[in-house]
Amino acid sequence: MPRTLPTAVDASPHVKTLAELGTVVRSARARARLRIDDAAQLAGVSADLLSRLEHGKPVTTDKLLAVLSSLGLTMLLVDAVEAQQMVRSATGTKTE
């Protein structure tokens, strides 16, 4: 059976769980119109590893960074309060 492309969803960049991270990665792959095996090859990882990542399962940090880089994503670590302010600012939500 031919592999199909996933559907992109609007995923918040404010990731707090592995499942949320997986959703962001899967959405980026969908926007790039890459099948899972093609995206994995581009990142230098196995399709199984990419599938595990997209389903919220743990992977090693070096593999995570390789996948993010290959999809044009980056990881930014900031203070939790600052992250909430950044998300509110980006979405136009009022701060209390």
PDB file of N, CA and C in Angstrom:
ATOM      1  N   MET A   1       0.851  -1.170   0.000  1.00  0.00           N
ATOM      2  CA  MET A   1       0.000   0.000   0.000  1.00  0.00           C
ATOM      3  C   MET A   1       0.900   1.237   0.000  1.00  0.00           C
ATOM      4  N   PRO A   2       0.638   2.221  -0.868  1.00  0.00           N
ATOM      5  CA  PRO A   2       1.484   3.406  -0.912  1.00  0.00           C
ATOM      6  C   PRO A   2       1.329   4.234   0.353  1.00  0.00           C
ATOM      7  N   ARG A   3       2.425   4.828   0.748  1.00  0.00           N
ATOM      8  CA  ARG A   3       2.382   5.687   1.933  1.00  0.00           C
ATOM      9  C   ARG A   3       1.769   7.022   1.556  1.00  0.00           C
ATOM     10  N   THR A   4       0.972   7.557   2.462  1.00  0.00           N
ATOM     11  CA  THR A   4       0.314   8.829   2.205  1.00  0.00           C
ATOM     12  C   THR A   4       0.926   9.904   3.084  1.00  0.00           C
ATOM     13  N   LEU A   5       0.692  11.133   2.708  1.00  0.00           N
ATOM     14  CA  LEU A   5       1.195  12.255   3.484  1.00  0.00           C
ATOM     15  C   LEU A   5       0.246  12.548   4.632  1.00  0.00           C
ATOM     16  N   PRO A   6       0.796  12.944   5.799  1.00  0.00           N
ATOM     17  CA  PRO A   6      -0.077  13.320   6.906  1.00  0.00           C
ATOM     18  C   PRO A   6      -0.722  14.672   6.626  1.00  0.00           C
ATOM     19  N   THR A   7      -1.747  14.988   7.370  1.00  0.00           N
ATOM     20  CA  THR A   7      -2.405  16.275   7.270  1.00  0.00           C
ATOM     21  C   THR A   7      -1.750  17.229   8.255  1.00  0.00           C
ATOM     22  N   ALA A   8      -1.388  18.418   7.788  1.00  0.00           N
ATOM     23  CA  ALA A   8      -0.795  19.421   8.667  1.00  0.00           C
ATOM     24  C   ALA A   8      -1.877  19.989   9.584  1.00  0.00           C
ATOM     25  N   VAL A   9      -1.516  20.204  10.818  1.00  0.00           N
ATOM     26  CA  VAL A   9      -2.411  20.831  11.779  1.00  0.00           C
ATOM     27  C   VAL A   9      -1.691  22.032  12.381  1.00  0.00           C
ATOM     28  N   ASP A  10      -2.462  22.957  12.908  1.00  0.00           N
ATOM     29  CA  ASP A  10      -1.856  24.090  13.595  1.00  0.00           C
ATOM     30  C   ASP A  10      -1.436  23.620  14.977  1.00  0.00           C
ATOM     31  N   ALA A  11      -0.139  23.420  15.150  1.00  0.00           N
ATOM     32  CA  ALA A  11       0.393  22.938  16.420  1.00  0.00           C
ATOM     33  C   ALA A  11       1.096  24.087  17.124  1.00  0.00           C
ATOM     34  N   SER A  12       0.844  24.225  18.390  1.00  0.00           N
ATOM     35  CA  SER A  12       1.488  25.275  19.169  1.00  0.00           C
ATOM     36  C   SER A  12       2.981  25.005  19.266  1.00  0.00           C
ATOM     37  N   PRO A  13       3.791  26.036  19.084  1.00  0.00           N
ATOM     38  CA  PRO A  13       5.229  25.845  19.241  1.00  0.00           C
ATOM     39  C   PRO A  13       5.642  25.731  20.708  1.00  0.00           C
ATOM     40  N   HIS A  14       4.711  25.991  21.612  1.00  0.00           N
ATOM     41  CA  HIS A  14       4.975  25.877  23.047  1.00  0.00           C
ATOM     42  C   HIS A  14       4.751  24.423  23.459  1.00  0.00           C
ATOM     43  N   VAL A  15       5.811  23.633  23.384  1.00  0.00           N
ATOM     44  CA  VAL A  15       5.741  22.193  23.588  1.00  0.00           C
ATOM     45  C   VAL A  15       6.037  21.855  25.043  1.00  0.00           C
ATOM     46  N   LYS A  16       5.130  21.085  25.656  1.00  0.00           N
ATOM     47  CA  LYS A  16       5.311  20.686  27.058  1.00  0.00           C
ATOM     48  C   LYS A  16       5.369  19.177  27.234  1.00  0.00           C
ATOM     49  N   THR A  17       5.019  18.433  26.194  1.00  0.00           N
ATOM     50  CA  THR A  17       5.032  16.973  26.294  1.00  0.00           C
ATOM     51  C   THR A  17       5.633  16.378  25.028  1.00  0.00           C
ATOM     52  N   LEU A  18       6.031  15.115  25.109  1.00  0.00           N
ATOM     53  CA  LEU A  18       6.553  14.430  23.922  1.00  0.00           C
ATOM     54  C   LEU A  18       5.473  14.300  22.846  1.00  0.00           C
ATOM     55  N   ALA A  19       4.238  14.125  23.265  1.00  0.00           N
ATOM     56  CA  ALA A  19       3.138  14.027  22.291  1.00  0.00           C
ATOM     57  C   ALA A  19       2.980  15.338  21.517  1.00  0.00           C
ATOM     58  N   GLU A  20       3.081  16.471  22.216  1.00  0.00           N
ATOM     59  CA  GLU A  20       2.992  17.771  21.542  1.00  0.00           C
ATOM     60  C   GLU A  20       4.170  17.966  20.592  1.00  0.00           C
ATOM     61  N   LEU A  21       5.354  17.534  21.008  1.00  0.00           N
ATOM     62  CA  LEU A  21       6.525  17.618  20.142  1.00  0.00           C
ATOM     63  C   LEU A  21       6.309  16.783  18.884  1.00  0.00           C
ATOM     64  N   GLY A  22       5.772  15.603  19.049  1.00  0.00           N
ATOM     65  CA  GLY A  22       5.487  14.739  17.911  1.00  0.00           C
ATOM     66  C   GLY A  22       4.517  15.371  16.935  1.00  0.00           C
ATOM     67  N   THR A  23       3.509  16.052  17.452  1.00  0.00           N
ATOM     68  CA  THR A  23       2.533  16.735  16.601  1.00  0.00           C
ATOM     69  C   THR A  23       3.194  17.845  15.798  1.00  0.00           C
ATOM     70  N   VAL A  24       4.086  18.594  16.427  1.00  0.00           N
ATOM     71  CA  VAL A  24       4.802  19.669  15.727  1.00  0.00           C
ATOM     72  C   VAL A  24       5.668  19.085  14.616  1.00  0.00           C
ATOM     73  N   VAL A  25       6.378  18.004  14.915  1.00  0.00           N
ATOM     74  CA  VAL A  25       7.249  17.377  13.919  1.00  0.00           C
ATOM     75  C   VAL A  25       6.415  16.828  12.756  1.00  0.00           C
ATOM     76  N   ARG A  26       5.342  16.142  13.070  1.00  0.00           N
ATOM     77  CA  ARG A  26       4.489  15.572  12.015  1.00  0.00           C
ATOM     78  C   ARG A  26       3.892  16.668  11.141  1.00  0.00           C
ATOM     79  N   SER A  27       3.470  17.762  11.746  1.00  0.00           N
ATOM     80  CA  SER A  27       2.902  18.871  10.986  1.00  0.00           C
ATOM     81  C   SER A  27       3.952  19.510  10.082  1.00  0.00           C
ATOM     82  N   ALA A  28       5.179  19.642  10.579  1.00  0.00           N
ATOM     83  CA  ALA A  28       6.257  20.202   9.754  1.00  0.00           C
ATOM     84  C   ALA A  28       6.541  19.283   8.563  1.00  0.00           C
ATOM     85  N   ARG A  29       6.505  17.989   8.804  1.00  0.00           N
ATOM     86  CA  ARG A  29       6.718  17.033   7.708  1.00  0.00           C
ATOM     87  C   ARG A  29       5.589  17.130   6.688  1.00  0.00           C
ATOM     88  N   ALA A  30       4.366  17.303   7.168  1.00  0.00           N
ATOM     89  CA  ALA A  30       3.220  17.426   6.266  1.00  0.00           C
ATOM     90  C   ALA A  30       3.331  18.697   5.418  1.00  0.00           C
ATOM     91  N   ARG A  31       3.720  19.802   6.062  1.00  0.00           N
ATOM     92  CA  ARG A  31       3.871  21.054   5.310  1.00  0.00           C
ATOM     93  C   ARG A  31       4.978  20.936   4.267  1.00  0.00           C
ATOM     94  N   ALA A  32       6.015  20.141   4.557  1.00  0.00           N
ATOM     95  CA  ALA A  32       7.106  19.926   3.603  1.00  0.00           C
ATOM     96  C   ALA A  32       6.722  18.898   2.537  1.00  0.00           C
ATOM     97  N   ARG A  33       5.552  18.286   2.698  1.00  0.00           N
ATOM     98  CA  ARG A  33       5.042  17.270   1.760  1.00  0.00           C
ATOM     99  C   ARG A  33       6.019  16.109   1.611  1.00  0.00           C
ATOM    100  N   LEU A  34       6.509  15.643   2.754  1.00  0.00           N
ATOM    101  CA  LEU A  34       7.444  14.519   2.777  1.00  0.00           C
ATOM    102  C   LEU A  34       6.779  13.284   3.359  1.00  0.00           C
ATOM    103  N   ARG A  35       6.956  12.151   2.685  1.00  0.00           N
ATOM    104  CA  ARG A  35       6.542  10.885   3.270  1.00  0.00           C
ATOM    105  C   ARG A  35       7.504  10.567   4.404  1.00  0.00           C
ATOM    106  N   ILE A  36       7.097   9.720   5.329  1.00  0.00           N
ATOM    107  CA  ILE A  36       7.903   9.454   6.510  1.00  0.00           C
ATOM    108  C   ILE A  36       9.267   8.857   6.148  1.00  0.00           C
ATOM    109  N   ASP A  37       9.297   7.971   5.159  1.00  0.00           N
ATOM    110  CA  ASP A  37      10.583   7.374   4.799  1.00  0.00           C
ATOM    111  C   ASP A  37      11.506   8.389   4.136  1.00  0.00           C
ATOM    112  N   ASP A  38      10.950   9.315   3.352  1.00  0.00           N
ATOM    113  CA  ASP A  38      11.761  10.352   2.724  1.00  0.00           C
ATOM    114  C   ASP A  38      12.298  11.339   3.772  1.00  0.00           C
ATOM    115  N   ALA A  39      11.448  11.723   4.709  1.00  0.00           N
ATOM    116  CA  ALA A  39      11.868  12.646   5.767  1.00  0.00           C
ATOM    117  C   ALA A  39      12.931  12.003   6.649  1.00  0.00           C
ATOM    118  N   ALA A  40      12.768  10.732   6.941  1.00  0.00           N
ATOM    119  CA  ALA A  40      13.754  10.025   7.768  1.00  0.00           C
ATOM    120  C   ALA A  40      15.095   9.970   7.066  1.00  0.00           C
ATOM    121  N   GLN A  41      15.078   9.662   5.785  1.00  0.00           N
ATOM    122  CA  GLN A  41      16.330   9.602   5.026  1.00  0.00           C
ATOM    123  C   GLN A  41      17.004  10.969   5.002  1.00  0.00           C
ATOM    124  N   LEU A  42      16.228  12.021   4.822  1.00  0.00           N
ATOM    125  CA  LEU A  42      16.756  13.377   4.814  1.00  0.00           C
ATOM    126  C   LEU A  42      17.426  13.719   6.149  1.00  0.00           C
ATOM    127  N   ALA A  43      16.859  13.223   7.246  1.00  0.00           N
ATOM    128  CA  ALA A  43      17.387  13.499   8.585  1.00  0.00           C
ATOM    129  C   ALA A  43      18.504  12.544   8.987  1.00  0.00           C
ATOM    130  N   GLY A  44      18.662  11.463   8.238  1.00  0.00           N
ATOM    131  CA  GLY A  44      19.678  10.481   8.597  1.00  0.00           C
ATOM    132  C   GLY A  44      19.265   9.585   9.742  1.00  0.00           C
ATOM    133  N   VAL A  45      17.959   9.351   9.864  1.00  0.00           N
ATOM    134  CA  VAL A  45      17.437   8.469  10.909  1.00  0.00           C
ATOM    135  C   VAL A  45      16.540   7.424  10.234  1.00  0.00           C
ATOM    136  N   SER A  46      16.129   6.431  10.991  1.00  0.00           N
ATOM    137  CA  SER A  46      15.237   5.410  10.437  1.00  0.00           C
ATOM    138  C   SER A  46      13.792   5.917  10.444  1.00  0.00           C
ATOM    139  N   ALA A  47      12.987   5.352   9.557  1.00  0.00           N
ATOM    140  CA  ALA A  47      11.564   5.686   9.525  1.00  0.00           C
ATOM    141  C   ALA A  47      10.899   5.275  10.838  1.00  0.00           C
ATOM    142  N   ASP A  48      11.379   4.187  11.441  1.00  0.00           N
ATOM    143  CA  ASP A  48      10.838   3.743  12.730  1.00  0.00           C
ATOM    144  C   ASP A  48      11.087   4.795  13.807  1.00  0.00           C
ATOM    145  N   LEU A  49      12.288   5.361  13.843  1.00  0.00           N
ATOM    146  CA  LEU A  49      12.594   6.381  14.841  1.00  0.00           C
ATOM    147  C   LEU A  49      11.710   7.610  14.633  1.00  0.00           C
ATOM    148  N   LEU A  50      11.563   8.044  13.385  1.00  0.00           N
ATOM    149  CA  LEU A  50      10.729   9.212  13.105  1.00  0.00           C
ATOM    150  C   LEU A  50       9.276   8.941  13.482  1.00  0.00           C
ATOM    151  N   SER A  51       8.802   7.748  13.226  1.00  0.00           N
ATOM    152  CA  SER A  51       7.447   7.382  13.621  1.00  0.00           C
ATOM    153  C   SER A  51       7.284   7.429  15.133  1.00  0.00           C
ATOM    154  N   ARG A  52       8.272   6.889  15.849  1.00  0.00           N
ATOM    155  CA  ARG A  52       8.210   6.926  17.318  1.00  0.00           C
ATOM    156  C   ARG A  52       8.170   8.370  17.816  1.00  0.00           C
ATOM    157  N   LEU A  53       9.005   9.228  17.234  1.00  0.00           N
ATOM    158  CA  LEU A  53       9.021  10.638  17.630  1.00  0.00           C
ATOM    159  C   LEU A  53       7.661  11.281  17.376  1.00  0.00           C
ATOM    160  N   GLU A  54       7.099  11.049  16.201  1.00  0.00           N
ATOM    161  CA  GLU A  54       5.807  11.640  15.856  1.00  0.00           C
ATOM    162  C   GLU A  54       4.674  11.122  16.737  1.00  0.00           C
ATOM    163  N   HIS A  55       4.851   9.957  17.332  1.00  0.00           N
ATOM    164  CA  HIS A  55       3.824   9.396  18.216  1.00  0.00           C
ATOM    165  C   HIS A  55       4.114   9.651  19.688  1.00  0.00           C
ATOM    166  N   GLY A  56       5.058  10.571  19.968  1.00  0.00           N
ATOM    167  CA  GLY A  56       5.301  10.994  21.346  1.00  0.00           C
ATOM    168  C   GLY A  56       6.163  10.060  22.159  1.00  0.00           C
ATOM    169  N   LYS A  57       6.891   9.194  21.503  1.00  0.00           N
ATOM    170  CA  LYS A  57       7.784   8.275  22.208  1.00  0.00           C
ATOM    171  C   LYS A  57       9.165   8.912  22.321  1.00  0.00           C
ATOM    172  N   PRO A  58       9.933   8.571  23.344  1.00  0.00           N
ATOM    173  CA  PRO A  58      11.251   9.186  23.513  1.00  0.00           C
ATOM    174  C   PRO A  58      12.255   8.718  22.460  1.00  0.00           C
ATOM    175  N   VAL A  59      13.092   9.656  22.038  1.00  0.00           N
ATOM    176  CA  VAL A  59      14.213   9.365  21.147  1.00  0.00           C
ATOM    177  C   VAL A  59      15.424  10.095  21.729  1.00  0.00           C
ATOM    178  N   THR A  60      16.611   9.757  21.247  1.00  0.00           N
ATOM    179  CA  THR A  60      17.801  10.419  21.771  1.00  0.00           C
ATOM    180  C   THR A  60      17.861  11.866  21.273  1.00  0.00           C
ATOM    181  N   THR A  61      18.513  12.694  22.043  1.00  0.00           N
ATOM    182  CA  THR A  61      18.585  14.114  21.730  1.00  0.00           C
ATOM    183  C   THR A  61      19.270  14.375  20.399  1.00  0.00           C
ATOM    184  N   ASP A  62      20.337  13.634  20.104  1.00  0.00           N
ATOM    185  CA  ASP A  62      21.031  13.867  18.830  1.00  0.00           C
ATOM    186  C   ASP A  62      20.124  13.563  17.640  1.00  0.00           C
ATOM    187  N   LYS A  63      19.318  12.532  17.747  1.00  0.00           N
ATOM    188  CA  LYS A  63      18.386  12.190  16.664  1.00  0.00           C
ATOM    189  C   LYS A  63      17.269  13.227  16.573  1.00  0.00           C
ATOM    190  N   LEU A  64      16.772  13.677  17.715  1.00  0.00           N
ATOM    191  CA  LEU A  64      15.745  14.719  17.729  1.00  0.00           C
ATOM    192  C   LEU A  64      16.259  15.962  17.023  1.00  0.00           C
ATOM    193  N   LEU A  65      17.465  16.394  17.366  1.00  0.00           N
ATOM    194  CA  LEU A  65      18.025  17.600  16.755  1.00  0.00           C
ATOM    195  C   LEU A  65      18.235  17.420  15.255  1.00  0.00           C
ATOM    196  N   ALA A  66      18.616  16.220  14.831  1.00  0.00           N
ATOM    197  CA  ALA A  66      18.796  15.955  13.396  1.00  0.00           C
ATOM    198  C   ALA A  66      17.463  16.066  12.661  1.00  0.00           C
ATOM    199  N   VAL A  67      16.407  15.519  13.242  1.00  0.00           N
ATOM    200  CA  VAL A  67      15.080  15.588  12.620  1.00  0.00           C
ATOM    201  C   VAL A  67      14.608  17.039  12.556  1.00  0.00           C
ATOM    202  N   LEU A  68      14.729  17.759  13.666  1.00  0.00           N
ATOM    203  CA  LEU A  68      14.290  19.150  13.683  1.00  0.00           C
ATOM    204  C   LEU A  68      15.024  19.959  12.616  1.00  0.00           C
ATOM    205  N   SER A  69      16.328  19.805  12.549  1.00  0.00           N
ATOM    206  CA  SER A  69      17.132  20.543  11.579  1.00  0.00           C
ATOM    207  C   SER A  69      16.718  20.219  10.144  1.00  0.00           C
ATOM    208  N   SER A  70      16.485  18.953   9.865  1.00  0.00           N
ATOM    209  CA  SER A  70      16.127  18.544   8.498  1.00  0.00           C
ATOM    210  C   SER A  70      14.770  19.083   8.076  1.00  0.00           C
ATOM    211  N   LEU A  71      13.907  19.396   9.037  1.00  0.00           N
ATOM    212  CA  LEU A  71      12.583  19.938   8.738  1.00  0.00           C
ATOM    213  C   LEU A  71      12.538  21.457   8.855  1.00  0.00           C
ATOM    214  N   GLY A  72      13.710  22.066   9.079  1.00  0.00           N
ATOM    215  CA  GLY A  72      13.760  23.519   9.198  1.00  0.00           C
ATOM    216  C   GLY A  72      13.273  24.047  10.524  1.00  0.00           C
ATOM    217  N   LEU A  73      13.313  23.199  11.545  1.00  0.00           N
ATOM    218  CA  LEU A  73      12.885  23.589  12.887  1.00  0.00           C
ATOM    219  C   LEU A  73      14.106  23.724  13.784  1.00  0.00           C
ATOM    220  N   THR A  74      13.937  24.420  14.895  1.00  0.00           N
ATOM    221  CA  THR A  74      15.003  24.543  15.876  1.00  0.00           C
ATOM    222  C   THR A  74      14.387  24.490  17.267  1.00  0.00           C
ATOM    223  N   MET A  75      15.203  24.195  18.254  1.00  0.00           N
ATOM    224  CA  MET A  75      14.739  24.147  19.634  1.00  0.00           C
ATOM    225  C   MET A  75      15.252  25.394  20.341  1.00  0.00           C
ATOM    226  N   LEU A  76      14.375  26.099  21.017  1.00  0.00           N
ATOM    227  CA  LEU A  76      14.715  27.301  21.753  1.00  0.00           C
ATOM    228  C   LEU A  76      14.316  27.090  23.200  1.00  0.00           C
ATOM    229  N   LEU A  77      15.273  27.161  24.102  1.00  0.00           N
ATOM    230  CA  LEU A  77      14.978  26.977  25.515  1.00  0.00           C
ATOM    231  C   LEU A  77      14.918  28.332  26.202  1.00  0.00           C
ATOM    232  N   VAL A  78      13.772  28.604  26.821  1.00  0.00           N
ATOM    233  CA  VAL A  78      13.574  29.871  27.523  1.00  0.00           C
ATOM    234  C   VAL A  78      12.888  29.590  28.848  1.00  0.00           C
ATOM    235  N   ASP A  79      12.942  30.555  29.721  1.00  0.00           N
ATOM    236  CA  ASP A  79      12.244  30.486  30.995  1.00  0.00           C
ATOM    237  C   ASP A  79      10.752  30.255  30.735  1.00  0.00           C
ATOM    238  N   ALA A  80      10.105  29.452  31.570  1.00  0.00           N
ATOM    239  CA  ALA A  80       8.701  29.087  31.362  1.00  0.00           C
ATOM    240  C   ALA A  80       7.785  30.302  31.315  1.00  0.00           C
ATOM    241  N   VAL A  81       8.010  31.279  32.179  1.00  0.00           N
ATOM    242  CA  VAL A  81       7.177  32.482  32.186  1.00  0.00           C
ATOM    243  C   VAL A  81       7.383  33.258  30.892  1.00  0.00           C
ATOM    244  N   GLU A  82       8.634  33.366  30.456  1.00  0.00           N
ATOM    245  CA  GLU A  82       8.927  34.057  29.203  1.00  0.00           C
ATOM    246  C   GLU A  82       8.275  33.331  28.022  1.00  0.00           C
ATOM    247  N   ALA A  83       8.268  32.013  28.050  1.00  0.00           N
ATOM    248  CA  ALA A  83       7.648  31.236  26.975  1.00  0.00           C
ATOM    249  C   ALA A  83       6.156  31.540  26.895  1.00  0.00           C
ATOM    250  N   GLN A  84       5.491  31.599  28.045  1.00  0.00           N
ATOM    251  CA  GLN A  84       4.061  31.906  28.055  1.00  0.00           C
ATOM    252  C   GLN A  84       3.805  33.293  27.492  1.00  0.00           C
ATOM    253  N   GLN A  85       4.655  34.249  27.841  1.00  0.00           N
ATOM    254  CA  GLN A  85       4.496  35.605  27.321  1.00  0.00           C
ATOM    255  C   GLN A  85       4.719  35.641  25.819  1.00  0.00           C
ATOM    256  N   MET A  86       5.692  34.876  25.333  1.00  0.00           N
ATOM    257  CA  MET A  86       5.968  34.826  23.899  1.00  0.00           C
ATOM    258  C   MET A  86       4.772  34.246  23.143  1.00  0.00           C
ATOM    259  N   VAL A  87       4.181  33.173  23.673  1.00  0.00           N
ATOM    260  CA  VAL A  87       3.023  32.552  23.025  1.00  0.00           C
ATOM    261  C   VAL A  87       1.843  33.509  23.029  1.00  0.00           C
ATOM    262  N   ARG A  88       1.609  34.169  24.155  1.00  0.00           N
ATOM    263  CA  ARG A  88       0.496  35.128  24.221  1.00  0.00           C
ATOM    264  C   ARG A  88       0.705  36.262  23.218  1.00  0.00           C
ATOM    265  N   SER A  89       1.924  36.740  23.121  1.00  0.00           N
ATOM    266  CA  SER A  89       2.233  37.818  22.188  1.00  0.00           C
ATOM    267  C   SER A  89       2.035  37.364  20.738  1.00  0.00           C
ATOM    268  N   ALA A  90       2.455  36.170  20.438  1.00  0.00           N
ATOM    269  CA  ALA A  90       2.350  35.655  19.071  1.00  0.00           C
ATOM    270  C   ALA A  90       0.896  35.368  18.683  1.00  0.00           C
ATOM    271  N   THR A  91       0.073  34.990  19.650  1.00  0.00           N
ATOM    272  CA  THR A  91      -1.309  34.651  19.345  1.00  0.00           C
ATOM    273  C   THR A  91      -2.282  35.798  19.589  1.00  0.00           C
ATOM    274  N   GLY A  92      -1.775  36.891  20.148  1.00  0.00           N
ATOM    275  CA  GLY A  92      -2.631  38.043  20.418  1.00  0.00           C
ATOM    276  C   GLY A  92      -3.487  37.890  21.656  1.00  0.00           C
ATOM    277  N   THR A  93      -3.153  36.899  22.495  1.00  0.00           N
ATOM    278  CA  THR A  93      -3.896  36.691  23.727  1.00  0.00           C
ATOM    279  C   THR A  93      -3.463  37.717  24.764  1.00  0.00           C
ATOM    280  N   LYS A  94      -4.406  38.304  25.459  1.00  0.00           N
ATOM    281  CA  LYS A  94      -4.073  39.293  26.481  1.00  0.00           C
ATOM    282  C   LYS A  94      -3.446  38.631  27.692  1.00  0.00           C
ATOM    283  N   THR A  95      -2.453  39.302  28.264  1.00  0.00           N
ATOM    284  CA  THR A  95      -1.845  38.821  29.507  1.00  0.00           C
ATOM    285  C   THR A  95      -2.624  39.378  30.669  1.00  0.00           C
ATOM    286  N   GLU A  96      -2.640  38.640  31.751  1.00  0.00           N
ATOM    287  CA  GLU A  96      -3.404  39.076  32.927  1.00  0.00           C
ATOM    288  C   GLU A  96      -2.522  39.827  33.881  1.00  0.00           C
TER     289      GLU A  96
END
